[in-house]
Structures are given as structure tokens and as C-alpha cells.
Coordinates of C-alpha atoms in Angstrom, one line a residue:
X518 CA 146.4 144.2 19.7
X519 CA 144.0 142.6 16.8
X520 CA 141.7 141.1 19.4
X521 CA 141.1 144.8 20.4
X522 CA 140.7 146.3 16.7
X523 CA 137.8 142.9 16.5
X524 CA 136.2 144.0 19.3
X525 CA 136.2 147.3 18.4
X526 CA 134.8 146.4 15.5
X527 CA 131.8 144.1 16.6
X528 CA 131.3 147.1 19.3
X529 CA 130.9 149.6 16.4
X530 CA 127.9 147.6 15.0
X531 CA 126.4 147.2 18.0
X532 CA 122.9 149.4 18.8
X533 CA 124.0 151.4 21.5
X534 CA 127.3 152.3 19.0
X535 CA 124.5 153.3 16.4
X536 CA 122.6 155.5 19.5
X537 CA 125.9 157.3 20.3
X538 CA 127.6 158.1 17.1
X539 CA 124.3 159.9 15.8
X540 CA 121.1 157.6 15.7
X541 CA 119.7 160.3 18.3
X542 CA 121.7 163.0 18.0
X543 CA 121.3 165.0 21.3
X544 CA 122.7 161.9 22.6
X545 CA 126.4 162.5 22.1
X546 CA 125.9 166.3 23.7
X547 CA 124.6 165.4 26.6
X548 CA 126.3 163.0 28.0
X549 CA 129.4 165.3 27.5
X550 CA 127.4 168.0 29.2
X551 CA 126.9 165.1 31.8
X552 CA 130.8 164.4 31.5
X553 CA 132.0 168.0 32.0
X554 CA 129.9 168.1 35.2
X555 CA 131.3 165.1 36.5
X556 CA 134.3 166.3 36.0
X557 CA 134.1 169.6 37.6
X558 CA 132.5 167.1 40.8
X559 CA 135.8 164.9 40.6
X560 CA 138.3 167.5 40.2
X561 CA 137.0 170.0 42.4
X562 CA 136.5 168.1 45.3
X563 CA 139.6 166.0 45.3
X564 CA 141.6 169.4 44.1
X565 CA 140.9 171.0 46.9
X566 CA 141.6 168.3 49.4
X567 CA 144.7 168.0 47.0
X568 CA 145.5 171.1 47.8
X569 CA 144.9 171.2 51.6
X570 CA 147.4 168.2 51.6
X571 CA 150.3 170.1 49.9
X572 CA 149.8 172.7 52.4
X573 CA 147.2 175.5 51.5
X574 CA 145.4 176.8 53.4
X575 CA 146.2 175.2 56.4
X576 CA 143.6 176.7 58.2
X577 CA 141.3 174.9 56.6
X578 CA 140.0 171.4 58.6
X579 CA 140.4 168.7 56.5
X580 CA 137.3 167.2 57.8
X581 CA 135.6 169.8 56.4
X582 CA 137.1 169.1 52.9
X583 CA 136.7 165.5 53.2
X584 CA 132.3 166.0 53.3
X585 CA 133.0 166.9 49.7
X586 CA 134.9 163.1 49.0
X587 CA 131.0 162.1 48.4
X588 CA 130.6 164.5 45.5
X589 CA 133.8 163.7 43.7
X590 CA 132.8 159.7 43.9
X591 CA 129.0 160.9 42.2
X592 CA 131.1 162.3 39.3
X593 CA 133.8 159.5 39.3
X594 CA 130.5 157.4 38.2
X595 CA 129.1 160.2 36.2
X596 CA 132.2 160.0 34.0
X597 CA 132.7 156.3 34.3
X598 CA 129.1 155.8 32.4
X599 CA 129.6 158.6 30.1
X600 CA 133.1 157.7 29.4
X601 CA 132.2 154.2 28.9
X602 CA 129.1 155.3 26.4
X603 CA 131.8 157.8 24.5
X604 CA 134.1 154.6 24.1
X605 CA 131.0 152.4 22.5
X606 CA 129.8 155.1 20.3
X607 CA 133.4 155.7 18.4
X608 CA 135.5 152.7 19.7
X609 CA 137.9 153.0 16.6
X610 CA 138.8 156.5 17.7
X611 CA 139.8 155.2 21.0
X612 CA 141.6 152.2 20.7
X613 CA 144.3 152.7 18.9
X614 CA 144.2 156.9 20.2
X615 CA 147.4 157.7 22.3
X616 CA 146.0 160.2 24.0
X617 CA 143.3 157.6 25.3
X618 CA 145.7 155.4 26.6
X619 CA 147.5 158.0 28.9
X620 CA 144.2 158.9 29.5
X621 CA 143.2 155.6 30.6
X622 CA 147.0 155.5 32.3
X623 CA 146.5 158.7 34.1
X624 CA 143.0 157.4 35.9
X625 CA 145.1 154.1 36.7
X626 CA 147.8 155.8 38.2
X627 CA 145.5 158.0 40.1
X628 CA 143.6 155.0 41.5
X629 CA 146.8 153.5 42.7
X630 CA 147.9 156.5 44.2
X631 CA 144.4 156.7 46.4
X632 CA 144.7 153.2 47.3
X633 CA 148.3 153.5 48.5
X634 CA 146.7 156.6 50.4
X635 CA 144.5 154.4 52.5
X636 CA 146.3 151.4 52.3
X637 CA 149.3 152.9 54.3
X638 CA 147.4 154.3 56.9
X639 CA 148.0 158.0 55.7
X640 CA 144.6 158.6 55.7
X641 CA 143.6 158.5 59.5
X642 CA 146.6 160.6 59.6
X643 CA 145.0 163.4 57.7
X644 CA 142.1 163.1 58.9
X645 CA 143.1 164.0 62.6
X646 CA 144.4 167.2 61.4
X647 CA 143.0 169.9 62.8
X648 CA 143.5 173.8 61.3
X649 CA 146.9 175.1 61.1
X650 CA 148.5 170.9 61.5
X651 CA 151.3 170.4 59.2
X652 CA 150.3 167.7 57.0
X653 CA 152.7 164.8 56.7
X654 CA 155.4 164.5 54.4
X655 CA 153.8 161.3 52.4
X656 CA 150.3 162.4 52.6
X657 CA 151.8 165.7 51.0
X658 CA 153.9 163.7 48.3
X659 CA 150.1 161.6 47.6
X660 CA 148.1 165.0 47.5
X661 CA 150.6 166.2 45.0
X662 CA 151.5 163.4 43.3
X663 CA 147.1 162.9 42.7
X664 CA 147.5 166.8 41.3
X665 CA 149.5 165.8 38.8
X666 CA 147.6 162.8 37.8
X667 CA 143.9 164.3 37.7
X668 CA 145.7 167.2 35.5
X669 CA 147.0 164.5 33.1
X670 CA 143.6 162.9 32.9
X671 CA 141.9 166.3 31.7
X672 CA 145.0 167.4 29.3
X673 CA 144.8 163.9 27.5
X674 CA 140.9 163.9 27.3
X675 CA 140.9 166.7 26.0
X676 CA 143.4 165.9 23.5
X677 CA 141.6 163.3 22.1
X678 CA 140.2 165.1 19.1
X679 CA 143.6 166.3 18.5
X680 CA 145.9 163.6 18.7
X681 CA 146.0 161.4 16.1
X682 CA 145.7 157.6 16.2
X683 CA 149.3 156.2 17.1
X684 CA 149.1 152.5 15.9

């Protein structure tokens, strides 16, 4: 843990940290806005696919929903960049905050979930689903897990300012 604290102290001394934490007063709110927009793209697009995979709107062709996935990837990239800027701007706020650690855990688990979706070949079965087709049980599980994990990411991210440092 000492290494992480030392790293965060060094990070806090950088120009980028200064810029994010008040050197440019408009920068943090601009990143917050972009982070929210990225989250809307990510969770909105992934959420529609997940809901279809768990059996909602069975008349909706999966191929049409999958056309939204580039928007989800864009949202993830926007959130990755702005999230990194937040971390650089206030590293001590994050490294010992249980909400941040939980958010990172949920993001990693969501990544593992999507990795399993592709590694097991479930994505091929889902791609072939037409309107009215039932979702394979494994894909239903992946969709449900994805919904829960992304809701968890949003929850823990929102709790960051309210849950204090745990360590």
C-alpha cells in the first residue's frame, strides 16, 4: 500500500494534477460532462443489448441492437480518458476510497463477463438470433450479469464523493 500512496503523492505533484484540481477551473466540470455523456453511451447501448439478451423485447433483432456497440466502445473510451484525468487530478481521493476500489472491481468483472461472452462463442449464437428467437441460457446469464455489473459501476462511481477513505 505504501507504494500506491507514494505513487499518488508523486502524481499529485504533476502539472496535469494541478491543471485538473483547479489550475484550470473549467477542466474538471468539462471532464464530468464528458464522463456522463460517455457513461450514457456505454450503459445505454450495452443496456439495450443486455435487456434483449435476458428476453425483453423479443421482437427486436439482435443484429440491429449490435449496431449500437461502436457507440458503447466510444463511451467506454471517453470514460477511460476522463476517469484517468480525475484520478490524476485527485489521486489521494481515489487510492484509499472503497467506492473507487469497488467501481474498479465491477469494471474488471464486466470486462471478464464480455470476454467470456466472446471466448465461449456465445456471441455467435446471439448474432444469429432473429426477431422472436429465444436467447440461449448462457447468453441470458451474461446479459443479466452485465446489467448488474454496469449498474454497480454507476452506483459505486456515484458514491465516490460520499464514501470516505477506507484505509
